Amino acid sequence: MARIHVHTHGKSHSIRPTSKSAPTWLNVTPDQVSSLVLKMAKDGMSPSGIGLKLRDEHAVPLTRSVTGKTVTQVLSENNIRSDMPEDLERLVRKALGLQKHLRAHNSDHRNVRSLELVEAKIHRLAKYYKGVNKLPTTWKYAAVIAQLE
């Protein structure tokens, strides 16, 4: 599948474990994984950062294979949930950085175009998240409001 706004296929990435069940060599219980997830979330880590830390430091290939729930499901069960999905929040932060850059360098036309592309991704994701009720239907991205936050 091709990437959005690019003419490449984007095949270079890490590959998830193929097995849906927990590996036999794993000696961590589901309760231990859930407590690790909650501890890292309280320290301010994002769900993707928690998954990376579990993979790299605690040898847990997938949280879902061990606990039966994803990291975000574990967090939402314990009422630790962000108001905006992580990928949308990162795109908004990226747009803010581009807006700040363009205020200082207003003749940078290449980054004007990249800001347009990022904002198109934000609108597309917002439409999806409103459809699956992860964002309120009244949520709206506006570049002026994003500058104030």
mmCIF file of N, CA and C in Angstrom:
data_model
loop_
_atom_site.group_PDB
_atom_site.id
_atom_site.type_symbol
_atom_site.label_atom_id
_atom_site.label_comp_id
_atom_site.label_asym_id
_atom_site.label_seq_id
_atom_site.Cartn_x
_atom_site.Cartn_y
_atom_site.Cartn_z
ATOM 1 N N MET A 1 0.838 -1.170 0.000
ATOM 2 C CA MET A 1 0.000 0.000 0.000
ATOM 3 C C MET A 1 0.889 1.240 0.000
ATOM 4 N N ALA A 2 0.510 2.218 -0.717
ATOM 5 C CA ALA A 2 1.315 3.423 -0.855
ATOM 6 C C ALA A 2 1.097 4.368 0.318
ATOM 7 N N ARG A 3 2.063 5.217 0.538
ATOM 8 C CA ARG A 3 1.945 6.225 1.583
ATOM 9 C C ARG A 3 1.154 7.407 1.044
ATOM 10 N N ILE A 4 0.587 8.181 1.941
ATOM 11 C CA ILE A 4 -0.219 9.320 1.548
ATOM 12 C C ILE A 4 0.690 10.500 1.201
ATOM 13 N N HIS A 5 0.382 11.230 0.172
ATOM 14 C CA HIS A 5 1.111 12.415 -0.299
ATOM 15 C C HIS A 5 2.534 12.115 -0.767
ATOM 16 N N VAL A 6 2.875 10.867 -1.025
ATOM 17 C CA VAL A 6 4.223 10.504 -1.459
ATOM 18 C C VAL A 6 4.092 9.452 -2.548
ATOM 19 N N HIS A 7 5.040 9.403 -3.431
ATOM 20 C CA HIS A 7 4.989 8.442 -4.529
ATOM 21 C C HIS A 7 5.785 7.182 -4.229
ATOM 22 N N THR A 8 5.962 6.843 -2.969
ATOM 23 C CA THR A 8 6.700 5.638 -2.604
ATOM 24 C C THR A 8 5.751 4.633 -1.970
ATOM 25 N N HIS A 9 6.239 3.419 -1.848
ATOM 26 C CA HIS A 9 5.422 2.376 -1.255
ATOM 27 C C HIS A 9 5.688 2.227 0.227
ATOM 28 N N GLY A 10 6.825 2.659 0.731
ATOM 29 C CA GLY A 10 7.103 2.647 2.152
ATOM 30 C C GLY A 10 7.159 1.267 2.757
ATOM 31 N N LYS A 11 8.012 0.396 2.240
ATOM 32 C CA LYS A 11 8.085 -0.968 2.740
ATOM 33 C C LYS A 11 9.107 -1.127 3.859
ATOM 34 N N SER A 12 9.876 -0.117 4.164
ATOM 35 C CA SER A 12 10.920 -0.231 5.171
ATOM 36 C C SER A 12 10.347 0.080 6.550
ATOM 37 N N HIS A 13 10.141 -0.949 7.340
ATOM 38 C CA HIS A 13 9.653 -0.789 8.700
ATOM 39 C C HIS A 13 9.888 -2.080 9.461
ATOM 40 N N SER A 14 9.743 -2.034 10.765
ATOM 41 C CA SER A 14 9.897 -3.244 11.557
ATOM 42 C C SER A 14 8.659 -4.117 11.379
ATOM 43 N N ILE A 15 8.839 -5.390 11.569
ATOM 44 C CA ILE A 15 7.764 -6.350 11.354
ATOM 45 C C ILE A 15 7.266 -6.840 12.708
ATOM 46 N N ARG A 16 5.954 -6.814 12.887
ATOM 47 C CA ARG A 16 5.362 -7.287 14.140
ATOM 48 C C ARG A 16 5.501 -8.796 14.255
ATOM 49 N N PRO A 17 5.490 -9.312 15.478
ATOM 50 C CA PRO A 17 5.524 -10.770 15.652
ATOM 51 C C PRO A 17 4.320 -11.424 14.967
ATOM 52 N N THR A 18 4.539 -12.560 14.341
ATOM 53 C CA THR A 18 3.489 -13.208 13.569
ATOM 54 C C THR A 18 2.510 -13.974 14.449
ATOM 55 N N SER A 19 2.956 -14.474 15.572
ATOM 56 C CA SER A 19 2.108 -15.284 16.430
ATOM 57 C C SER A 19 1.185 -14.408 17.277
ATOM 58 N N LYS A 20 -0.073 -14.791 17.363
ATOM 59 C CA LYS A 20 -1.038 -14.054 18.171
ATOM 60 C C LYS A 20 -0.999 -14.485 19.640
ATOM 61 N N SER A 21 -0.356 -15.612 19.938
ATOM 62 C CA SER A 21 -0.294 -16.082 21.319
ATOM 63 C C SER A 21 1.027 -15.656 21.960
ATOM 64 N N ALA A 22 1.047 -15.677 23.281
ATOM 65 C CA ALA A 22 2.254 -15.291 24.007
ATOM 66 C C ALA A 22 3.349 -16.323 23.783
ATOM 67 N N PRO A 23 4.596 -15.891 23.640
ATOM 68 C CA PRO A 23 5.678 -16.852 23.434
ATOM 69 C C PRO A 23 5.886 -17.739 24.677
ATOM 70 N N THR A 24 6.389 -18.928 24.458
ATOM 71 C CA THR A 24 6.568 -19.868 25.568
ATOM 72 C C THR A 24 7.692 -19.446 26.499
ATOM 73 N N TRP A 25 8.667 -18.710 25.994
ATOM 74 C CA TRP A 25 9.803 -18.302 26.817
ATOM 75 C C TRP A 25 9.503 -17.090 27.690
ATOM 76 N N LEU A 26 8.355 -16.477 27.515
ATOM 77 C CA LEU A 26 8.003 -15.274 28.273
ATOM 78 C C LEU A 26 7.615 -15.651 29.697
ATOM 79 N N ASN A 27 8.288 -15.037 30.675
ATOM 80 C CA ASN A 27 8.016 -15.381 32.073
ATOM 81 C C ASN A 27 7.364 -14.221 32.832
ATOM 82 N N VAL A 28 6.580 -13.414 32.130
ATOM 83 C CA VAL A 28 5.877 -12.287 32.735
ATOM 84 C C VAL A 28 4.383 -12.588 32.698
ATOM 85 N N THR A 29 3.706 -12.341 33.819
ATOM 86 C CA THR A 29 2.276 -12.611 33.889
ATOM 87 C C THR A 29 1.498 -11.412 33.334
ATOM 88 N N PRO A 30 0.246 -11.618 32.943
ATOM 89 C CA PRO A 30 -0.565 -10.499 32.452
ATOM 90 C C PRO A 30 -0.738 -9.383 33.482
ATOM 91 N N ASP A 31 -0.832 -9.735 34.760
ATOM 92 C CA ASP A 31 -0.961 -8.710 35.801
ATOM 93 C C ASP A 31 0.297 -7.858 35.902
ATOM 94 N N GLN A 32 1.462 -8.487 35.744
ATOM 95 C CA GLN A 32 2.715 -7.734 35.788
ATOM 96 C C GLN A 32 2.805 -6.770 34.613
ATOM 97 N N VAL A 33 2.388 -7.222 33.435
ATOM 98 C CA VAL A 33 2.427 -6.358 32.249
ATOM 99 C C VAL A 33 1.471 -5.181 32.431
ATOM 100 N N SER A 34 0.270 -5.454 32.944
ATOM 101 C CA SER A 34 -0.697 -4.373 33.168
ATOM 102 C C SER A 34 -0.173 -3.359 34.178
ATOM 103 N N SER A 35 0.468 -3.837 35.236
ATOM 104 C CA SER A 35 1.006 -2.904 36.233
ATOM 105 C C SER A 35 2.165 -2.094 35.654
ATOM 106 N N LEU A 36 2.984 -2.711 34.795
ATOM 107 C CA LEU A 36 4.062 -1.973 34.129
ATOM 108 C C LEU A 36 3.492 -0.889 33.223
ATOM 109 N N VAL A 37 2.436 -1.229 32.495
ATOM 110 C CA VAL A 37 1.800 -0.258 31.592
ATOM 111 C C VAL A 37 1.265 0.923 32.386
ATOM 112 N N LEU A 38 0.595 0.648 33.502
ATOM 113 C CA LEU A 38 0.025 1.726 34.316
ATOM 114 C C LEU A 38 1.112 2.587 34.941
ATOM 115 N N LYS A 39 2.193 1.947 35.379
ATOM 116 C CA LYS A 39 3.293 2.704 35.987
ATOM 117 C C LYS A 39 3.942 3.638 34.972
ATOM 118 N N MET A 40 4.164 3.131 33.763
ATOM 119 C CA MET A 40 4.787 3.960 32.722
ATOM 120 C C MET A 40 3.857 5.083 32.284
ATOM 121 N N ALA A 41 2.553 4.816 32.234
ATOM 122 C CA ALA A 41 1.596 5.854 31.846
ATOM 123 C C ALA A 41 1.555 6.961 32.885
ATOM 124 N N LYS A 42 1.646 6.599 34.154
ATOM 125 C CA LYS A 42 1.652 7.609 35.212
ATOM 126 C C LYS A 42 2.932 8.431 35.193
ATOM 127 N N ASP A 43 3.997 7.864 34.616
ATOM 128 C CA ASP A 43 5.250 8.607 34.453
ATOM 129 C C ASP A 43 5.202 9.545 33.257
ATOM 130 N N GLY A 44 4.104 9.488 32.479
ATOM 131 C CA GLY A 44 3.921 10.414 31.372
ATOM 132 C C GLY A 44 4.287 9.874 30.005
ATOM 133 N N MET A 45 4.445 8.577 29.872
ATOM 134 C CA MET A 45 4.806 8.001 28.575
ATOM 135 C C MET A 45 3.561 7.826 27.709
ATOM 136 N N SER A 46 3.760 7.915 26.406
ATOM 137 C CA SER A 46 2.672 7.694 25.456
ATOM 138 C C SER A 46 2.470 6.186 25.261
ATOM 139 N N PRO A 47 1.329 5.767 24.728
ATOM 140 C CA PRO A 47 1.098 4.341 24.504
ATOM 141 C C PRO A 47 2.145 3.680 23.594
ATOM 142 N N SER A 48 2.581 4.372 22.558
ATOM 143 C CA SER A 48 3.603 3.777 21.695
ATOM 144 C C SER A 48 4.943 3.689 22.419
ATOM 145 N N GLY A 49 5.249 4.687 23.247
ATOM 146 C CA GLY A 49 6.482 4.641 24.040
ATOM 147 C C GLY A 49 6.450 3.515 25.054
ATOM 148 N N ILE A 50 5.273 3.269 25.618
ATOM 149 C CA ILE A 50 5.128 2.157 26.565
ATOM 150 C C ILE A 50 5.377 0.833 25.859
ATOM 151 N N GLY A 51 4.817 0.684 24.657
ATOM 152 C CA GLY A 51 5.031 -0.545 23.890
ATOM 153 C C GLY A 51 6.488 -0.762 23.545
ATOM 154 N N LEU A 52 7.183 0.310 23.171
ATOM 155 C CA LEU A 52 8.604 0.190 22.852
ATOM 156 C C LEU A 52 9.425 -0.195 24.079
ATOM 157 N N LYS A 53 9.120 0.416 25.216
ATOM 158 C CA LYS A 53 9.861 0.121 26.437
ATOM 159 C C LYS A 53 9.592 -1.315 26.896
ATOM 160 N N LEU A 54 8.351 -1.763 26.778
ATOM 161 C CA LEU A 54 8.047 -3.149 27.127
ATOM 162 C C LEU A 54 8.800 -4.110 26.216
ATOM 163 N N ARG A 55 8.873 -3.776 24.939
ATOM 164 C CA ARG A 55 9.578 -4.639 23.984
ATOM 165 C C ARG A 55 11.071 -4.665 24.249
ATOM 166 N N ASP A 56 11.676 -3.484 24.454
ATOM 167 C CA ASP A 56 13.130 -3.399 24.538
ATOM 168 C C ASP A 56 13.681 -3.758 25.912
ATOM 169 N N GLU A 57 13.009 -3.365 26.985
ATOM 170 C CA GLU A 57 13.564 -3.556 28.316
ATOM 171 C C GLU A 57 12.974 -4.742 29.071
ATOM 172 N N HIS A 58 11.735 -5.118 28.742
ATOM 173 C CA HIS A 58 11.072 -6.183 29.493
ATOM 174 C C HIS A 58 10.782 -7.410 28.638
ATOM 175 N N ALA A 59 11.210 -7.425 27.388
ATOM 176 C CA ALA A 59 11.087 -8.566 26.477
ATOM 177 C C ALA A 59 9.642 -9.025 26.281
ATOM 178 N N VAL A 60 8.717 -8.064 26.213
ATOM 179 C CA VAL A 60 7.319 -8.386 25.926
ATOM 180 C C VAL A 60 7.075 -8.009 24.470
ATOM 181 N N PRO A 61 6.934 -8.991 23.561
ATOM 182 C CA PRO A 61 6.807 -8.651 22.146
ATOM 183 C C PRO A 61 5.540 -7.870 21.822
ATOM 184 N N LEU A 62 4.396 -8.312 22.333
ATOM 185 C CA LEU A 62 3.125 -7.608 22.132
ATOM 186 C C LEU A 62 2.322 -7.679 23.423
ATOM 187 N N THR A 63 1.823 -6.555 23.849
ATOM 188 C CA THR A 63 1.005 -6.526 25.068
ATOM 189 C C THR A 63 -0.284 -7.316 24.859
ATOM 190 N N ARG A 64 -0.832 -7.226 23.670
ATOM 191 C CA ARG A 64 -2.098 -7.909 23.390
ATOM 192 C C ARG A 64 -1.960 -9.429 23.479
ATOM 193 N N SER A 65 -0.817 -9.958 23.069
ATOM 194 C CA SER A 65 -0.647 -11.412 23.128
ATOM 195 C C SER A 65 -0.526 -11.914 24.561
ATOM 196 N N VAL A 66 -0.047 -11.080 25.471
ATOM 197 C CA VAL A 66 0.123 -11.496 26.862
ATOM 198 C C VAL A 66 -1.151 -11.241 27.673
ATOM 199 N N THR A 67 -1.692 -10.019 27.563
ATOM 200 C CA THR A 67 -2.830 -9.645 28.407
ATOM 201 C C THR A 67 -4.183 -9.851 27.728
ATOM 202 N N GLY A 68 -4.191 -9.955 26.417
ATOM 203 C CA GLY A 68 -5.453 -10.043 25.690
ATOM 204 C C GLY A 68 -6.034 -8.676 25.389
ATOM 205 N N LYS A 69 -5.334 -7.601 25.798
ATOM 206 C CA LYS A 69 -5.787 -6.225 25.572
ATOM 207 C C LYS A 69 -4.617 -5.404 25.069
ATOM 208 N N THR A 70 -4.917 -4.384 24.290
ATOM 209 C CA THR A 70 -3.865 -3.480 23.834
ATOM 210 C C THR A 70 -3.495 -2.517 24.957
ATOM 211 N N VAL A 71 -2.421 -1.767 24.752
ATOM 212 C CA VAL A 71 -1.973 -0.802 25.754
ATOM 213 C C VAL A 71 -3.056 0.240 25.993
ATOM 214 N N THR A 72 -3.676 0.753 24.925
ATOM 215 C CA THR A 72 -4.710 1.770 25.100
ATOM 216 C C THR A 72 -5.944 1.216 25.791
ATOM 217 N N GLN A 73 -6.262 -0.065 25.575
ATOM 218 C CA GLN A 73 -7.387 -0.675 26.271
ATOM 219 C C GLN A 73 -7.096 -0.811 27.763
ATOM 220 N N VAL A 74 -5.867 -1.177 28.112
ATOM 221 C CA VAL A 74 -5.479 -1.267 29.523
ATOM 222 C C VAL A 74 -5.580 0.105 30.172
ATOM 223 N N LEU A 75 -5.127 1.136 29.460
ATOM 224 C CA LEU A 75 -5.172 2.487 30.009
ATOM 225 C C LEU A 75 -6.611 2.979 30.164
ATOM 226 N N SER A 76 -7.461 2.717 29.192
ATOM 227 C CA SER A 76 -8.839 3.198 29.281
ATOM 228 C C SER A 76 -9.627 2.461 30.360
ATOM 229 N N GLU A 77 -9.297 1.192 30.628
ATOM 230 C CA GLU A 77 -9.954 0.470 31.714
ATOM 231 C C GLU A 77 -9.625 1.060 33.074
ATOM 232 N N ASN A 78 -8.453 1.667 33.178
ATOM 233 C CA ASN A 78 -8.020 2.262 34.446
ATOM 234 C C ASN A 78 -8.173 3.777 34.451
ATOM 235 N N ASN A 79 -8.984 4.291 33.534
ATOM 236 C CA ASN A 79 -9.309 5.727 33.443
ATOM 237 C C ASN A 79 -8.087 6.607 33.255
ATOM 238 N N ILE A 80 -7.087 6.101 32.563
ATOM 239 C CA ILE A 80 -5.940 6.912 32.175
ATOM 240 C C ILE A 80 -6.020 7.024 30.657
ATOM 241 N N ARG A 81 -6.672 8.072 30.207
ATOM 242 C CA ARG A 81 -6.919 8.209 28.777
ATOM 243 C C ARG A 81 -6.707 9.649 28.371
ATOM 244 N N SER A 82 -6.073 9.841 27.240
ATOM 245 C CA SER A 82 -5.879 11.198 26.760
ATOM 246 C C SER A 82 -7.138 11.658 26.026
ATOM 247 N N ASP A 83 -7.287 12.958 25.911
ATOM 248 C CA ASP A 83 -8.478 13.491 25.261
ATOM 249 C C ASP A 83 -8.398 13.398 23.747
ATOM 250 N N MET A 84 -7.186 13.192 23.214
ATOM 251 C CA MET A 84 -6.992 13.117 21.771
ATOM 252 C C MET A 84 -6.145 11.878 21.465
ATOM 253 N N PRO A 85 -6.447 11.119 20.410
ATOM 254 C CA PRO A 85 -5.612 9.971 20.058
ATOM 255 C C PRO A 85 -4.172 10.410 19.767
ATOM 256 N N GLU A 86 -3.262 9.492 20.036
ATOM 257 C CA GLU A 86 -1.838 9.828 19.991
ATOM 258 C C GLU A 86 -1.370 10.282 18.611
ATOM 259 N N ASP A 87 -1.797 9.600 17.559
ATOM 260 C CA ASP A 87 -1.329 9.974 16.227
ATOM 261 C C ASP A 87 -1.834 11.346 15.809
ATOM 262 N N LEU A 88 -3.064 11.661 16.180
ATOM 263 C CA LEU A 88 -3.617 12.977 15.879
ATOM 264 C C LEU A 88 -2.895 14.058 16.682
ATOM 265 N N GLU A 89 -2.591 13.756 17.927
ATOM 266 C CA GLU A 89 -1.877 14.715 18.765
ATOM 267 C C GLU A 89 -0.485 15.012 18.208
ATOM 268 N N ARG A 90 0.191 13.988 17.710
ATOM 269 C CA ARG A 90 1.526 14.192 17.117
ATOM 270 C C ARG A 90 1.456 15.034 15.848
ATOM 271 N N LEU A 91 0.426 14.810 15.050
ATOM 272 C CA LEU A 91 0.273 15.618 13.841
ATOM 273 C C LEU A 91 -0.014 17.076 14.184
ATOM 274 N N VAL A 92 -0.826 17.312 15.218
ATOM 275 C CA VAL A 92 -1.117 18.686 15.625
ATOM 276 C C VAL A 92 0.156 19.360 16.123
ATOM 277 N N ARG A 93 0.975 18.614 16.902
ATOM 278 C CA ARG A 93 2.251 19.173 17.366
ATOM 279 C C ARG A 93 3.183 19.492 16.194
ATOM 280 N N LYS A 94 3.169 18.621 15.188
ATOM 281 C CA LYS A 94 4.000 18.858 14.003
ATOM 282 C C LYS A 94 3.540 20.114 13.272
ATOM 283 N N ALA A 95 2.220 20.287 13.164
ATOM 284 C CA ALA A 95 1.688 21.480 12.518
ATOM 285 C C ALA A 95 2.051 22.730 13.308
ATOM 286 N N LEU A 96 2.024 22.646 14.634
ATOM 287 C CA LEU A 96 2.415 23.786 15.461
ATOM 288 C C LEU A 96 3.871 24.163 15.232
ATOM 289 N N GLY A 97 4.736 23.156 15.136
ATOM 290 C CA GLY A 97 6.149 23.422 14.868
ATOM 291 C C GLY A 97 6.360 24.077 13.512
ATOM 292 N N LEU A 98 5.612 23.615 12.513
ATOM 293 C CA LEU A 98 5.715 24.214 11.185
ATOM 294 C C LEU A 98 5.191 25.643 11.177
ATOM 295 N N GLN A 99 4.111 25.895 11.909
ATOM 296 C CA GLN A 99 3.582 27.260 11.986
ATOM 297 C C GLN A 99 4.572 28.191 12.665
ATOM 298 N N LYS A 100 5.213 27.705 13.723
ATOM 299 C CA LYS A 100 6.208 28.516 14.420
ATOM 300 C C LYS A 100 7.384 28.819 13.488
ATOM 301 N N HIS A 101 7.809 27.813 12.722
ATOM 302 C CA HIS A 101 8.903 28.000 11.774
ATOM 303 C C HIS A 101 8.515 29.014 10.702
ATOM 304 N N LEU A 102 7.287 28.917 10.210
ATOM 305 C CA LEU A 102 6.851 29.810 9.125
ATOM 306 C C LEU A 102 6.648 31.246 9.604
ATOM 307 N N ARG A 103 6.367 31.436 10.896
ATOM 308 C CA ARG A 103 6.300 32.806 11.412
ATOM 309 C C ARG A 103 7.663 33.475 11.359
ATOM 310 N N ALA A 104 8.715 32.705 11.603
ATOM 311 C CA ALA A 104 10.070 33.262 11.561
ATOM 312 C C ALA A 104 10.607 33.331 10.134
ATOM 313 N N HIS A 105 10.228 32.364 9.299
ATOM 314 C CA HIS A 105 10.743 32.272 7.922
ATOM 315 C C HIS A 105 9.558 32.234 6.966
ATOM 316 N N ASN A 106 8.940 33.377 6.721
ATOM 317 C CA ASN A 106 7.706 33.397 5.947
ATOM 318 C C ASN A 106 7.906 33.183 4.448
ATOM 319 N N SER A 107 9.113 33.164 3.963
ATOM 320 C CA SER A 107 9.334 32.923 2.535
ATOM 321 C C SER A 107 9.705 31.465 2.247
ATOM 322 N N ASP A 108 9.574 30.605 3.212
ATOM 323 C CA ASP A 108 9.903 29.187 3.051
ATOM 324 C C ASP A 108 8.702 28.469 2.430
ATOM 325 N N HIS A 109 8.630 28.486 1.114
ATOM 326 C CA HIS A 109 7.459 27.964 0.409
ATOM 327 C C HIS A 109 7.343 26.449 0.483
ATOM 328 N N ARG A 110 8.459 25.761 0.601
ATOM 329 C CA ARG A 110 8.404 24.299 0.689
ATOM 330 C C ARG A 110 7.696 23.866 1.970
ATOM 331 N N ASN A 111 7.972 24.547 3.058
ATOM 332 C CA ASN A 111 7.319 24.171 4.302
ATOM 333 C C ASN A 111 5.887 24.681 4.395
ATOM 334 N N VAL A 112 5.524 25.662 3.589
ATOM 335 C CA VAL A 112 4.115 26.041 3.491
ATOM 336 C C VAL A 112 3.340 24.855 2.921
ATOM 337 N N ARG A 113 3.910 24.229 1.905
ATOM 338 C CA ARG A 113 3.273 23.056 1.304
ATOM 339 C C ARG A 113 3.221 21.889 2.295
ATOM 340 N N SER A 114 4.297 21.680 3.042
ATOM 341 C CA SER A 114 4.275 20.572 3.995
ATOM 342 C C SER A 114 3.272 20.825 5.113
ATOM 343 N N LEU A 115 3.074 22.083 5.494
ATOM 344 C CA LEU A 115 2.038 22.406 6.483
ATOM 345 C C LEU A 115 0.656 22.087 5.920
ATOM 346 N N GLU A 116 0.429 22.384 4.642
ATOM 347 C CA GLU A 116 -0.845 22.049 4.016
ATOM 348 C C GLU A 116 -1.087 20.539 4.033
ATOM 349 N N LEU A 117 -0.037 19.756 3.767
ATOM 350 C CA LEU A 117 -0.184 18.303 3.754
ATOM 351 C C LEU A 117 -0.457 17.754 5.153
ATOM 352 N N VAL A 118 0.230 18.307 6.147
ATOM 353 C CA VAL A 118 0.016 17.855 7.524
ATOM 354 C C VAL A 118 -1.410 18.195 7.963
ATOM 355 N N GLU A 119 -1.875 19.383 7.609
ATOM 356 C CA GLU A 119 -3.232 19.761 7.988
ATOM 357 C C GLU A 119 -4.266 18.905 7.263
ATOM 358 N N ALA A 120 -3.974 18.482 6.036
ATOM 359 C CA ALA A 120 -4.880 17.566 5.332
ATOM 360 C C ALA A 120 -4.949 16.227 6.064
ATOM 361 N N LYS A 121 -3.797 15.755 6.562
ATOM 362 C CA LYS A 121 -3.795 14.508 7.337
ATOM 363 C C LYS A 121 -4.586 14.666 8.629
ATOM 364 N N ILE A 122 -4.463 15.831 9.263
ATOM 365 C CA ILE A 122 -5.201 16.082 10.499
ATOM 366 C C ILE A 122 -6.700 16.031 10.238
ATOM 367 N N HIS A 123 -7.148 16.678 9.170
ATOM 368 C CA HIS A 123 -8.579 16.688 8.853
ATOM 369 C C HIS A 123 -9.075 15.278 8.517
ATOM 370 N N ARG A 124 -8.269 14.517 7.799
ATOM 371 C CA ARG A 124 -8.662 13.158 7.434
ATOM 372 C C ARG A 124 -8.773 12.273 8.686
ATOM 373 N N LEU A 125 -7.782 12.366 9.579
ATOM 374 C CA LEU A 125 -7.821 11.570 10.802
ATOM 375 C C LEU A 125 -8.969 12.000 11.717
ATOM 376 N N ALA A 126 -9.209 13.302 11.794
ATOM 377 C CA ALA A 126 -10.296 13.796 12.639
ATOM 378 C C ALA A 126 -11.634 13.268 12.145
ATOM 379 N N LYS A 127 -11.812 13.216 10.847
ATOM 380 C CA LYS A 127 -13.055 12.684 10.280
ATOM 381 C C LYS A 127 -13.231 11.213 10.663
ATOM 382 N N TYR A 128 -12.135 10.454 10.619
ATOM 383 C CA TYR A 128 -12.194 9.044 10.994
ATOM 384 C C TYR A 128 -12.530 8.892 12.478
ATOM 385 N N TYR A 129 -11.821 9.631 13.345
ATOM 386 C CA TYR A 129 -12.027 9.492 14.788
ATOM 387 C C TYR A 129 -13.405 9.970 15.230
ATOM 388 N N LYS A 130 -13.966 10.929 14.512
ATOM 389 C CA LYS A 130 -15.341 11.326 14.819
ATOM 390 C C LYS A 130 -16.303 10.208 14.444
ATOM 391 N N GLY A 131 -16.010 9.499 13.367
ATOM 392 C CA GLY A 131 -16.873 8.405 12.928
ATOM 393 C C GLY A 131 -16.873 7.224 13.878
ATOM 394 N N VAL A 132 -15.742 6.980 14.550
ATOM 395 C CA VAL A 132 -15.666 5.856 15.491
ATOM 396 C C VAL A 132 -15.815 6.319 16.938
ATOM 397 N N ASN A 133 -16.251 7.564 17.120
ATOM 398 C CA ASN A 133 -16.547 8.147 18.434
ATOM 399 C C ASN A 133 -15.346 8.208 19.376
ATOM 400 N N LYS A 134 -14.155 8.414 18.827
ATOM 401 C CA LYS A 134 -12.986 8.647 19.675
ATOM 402 C C LYS A 134 -12.723 10.133 19.858
ATOM 403 N N LEU A 135 -13.384 10.944 19.060
ATOM 404 C CA LEU A 135 -13.348 12.400 19.200
ATOM 405 C C LEU A 135 -14.784 12.895 19.251
ATOM 406 N N PRO A 136 -15.032 13.951 20.008
ATOM 407 C CA PRO A 136 -16.391 14.509 19.980
ATOM 408 C C PRO A 136 -16.701 15.093 18.606
ATOM 409 N N THR A 137 -17.944 15.046 18.222
ATOM 410 C CA THR A 137 -18.323 15.521 16.889
ATOM 411 C C THR A 137 -18.145 17.029 16.755
ATOM 412 N N THR A 138 -18.010 17.727 17.873
ATOM 413 C CA THR A 138 -17.820 19.179 17.828
ATOM 414 C C THR A 138 -16.347 19.566 17.709
ATOM 415 N N TRP A 139 -15.419 18.584 17.807
ATOM 416 C CA TRP A 139 -13.994 18.891 17.731
ATOM 417 C C TRP A 139 -13.660 19.370 16.324
ATOM 418 N N LYS A 140 -12.888 20.439 16.240
ATOM 419 C CA LYS A 140 -12.513 20.981 14.946
ATOM 420 C C LYS A 140 -11.093 21.509 15.029
ATOM 421 N N TYR A 141 -10.286 21.162 14.051
ATOM 422 C CA TYR A 141 -8.930 21.679 13.983
ATOM 423 C C TYR A 141 -8.961 23.006 13.253
ATOM 424 N N ALA A 142 -8.402 24.002 13.879
ATOM 425 C CA ALA A 142 -8.232 25.303 13.239
ATOM 426 C C ALA A 142 -6.813 25.758 13.529
ATOM 427 N N ALA A 143 -6.122 26.233 12.525
ATOM 428 C CA ALA A 143 -4.714 26.599 12.676
ATOM 429 C C ALA A 143 -4.539 27.702 13.721
ATOM 430 N N VAL A 144 -5.481 28.634 13.814
ATOM 431 C CA VAL A 144 -5.357 29.727 14.780
ATOM 432 C C VAL A 144 -5.506 29.208 16.201
ATOM 433 N N ILE A 145 -6.436 28.282 16.412
ATOM 434 C CA ILE A 145 -6.630 27.731 17.746
ATOM 435 C C ILE A 145 -5.434 26.877 18.141
ATOM 436 N N ALA A 146 -4.872 26.135 17.194
ATOM 437 C CA ALA A 146 -3.726 25.295 17.487
ATOM 438 C C ALA A 146 -2.515 26.133 17.898
ATOM 439 N N GLN A 147 -2.391 27.338 17.380
ATOM 440 C CA GLN A 147 -1.272 28.189 17.750
ATOM 441 C C GLN A 147 -1.361 28.604 19.207
ATOM 442 N N LEU A 148 -2.570 28.749 19.730
ATOM 443 C CA LEU A 148 -2.737 29.210 21.110
ATOM 444 C C LEU A 148 -2.459 28.106 22.128
ATOM 445 N N GLU A 149 -2.663 26.845 21.754
ATOM 446 C CA GLU A 149 -2.488 25.736 22.703
ATOM 447 C C GLU A 149 -1.048 25.372 22.892
#
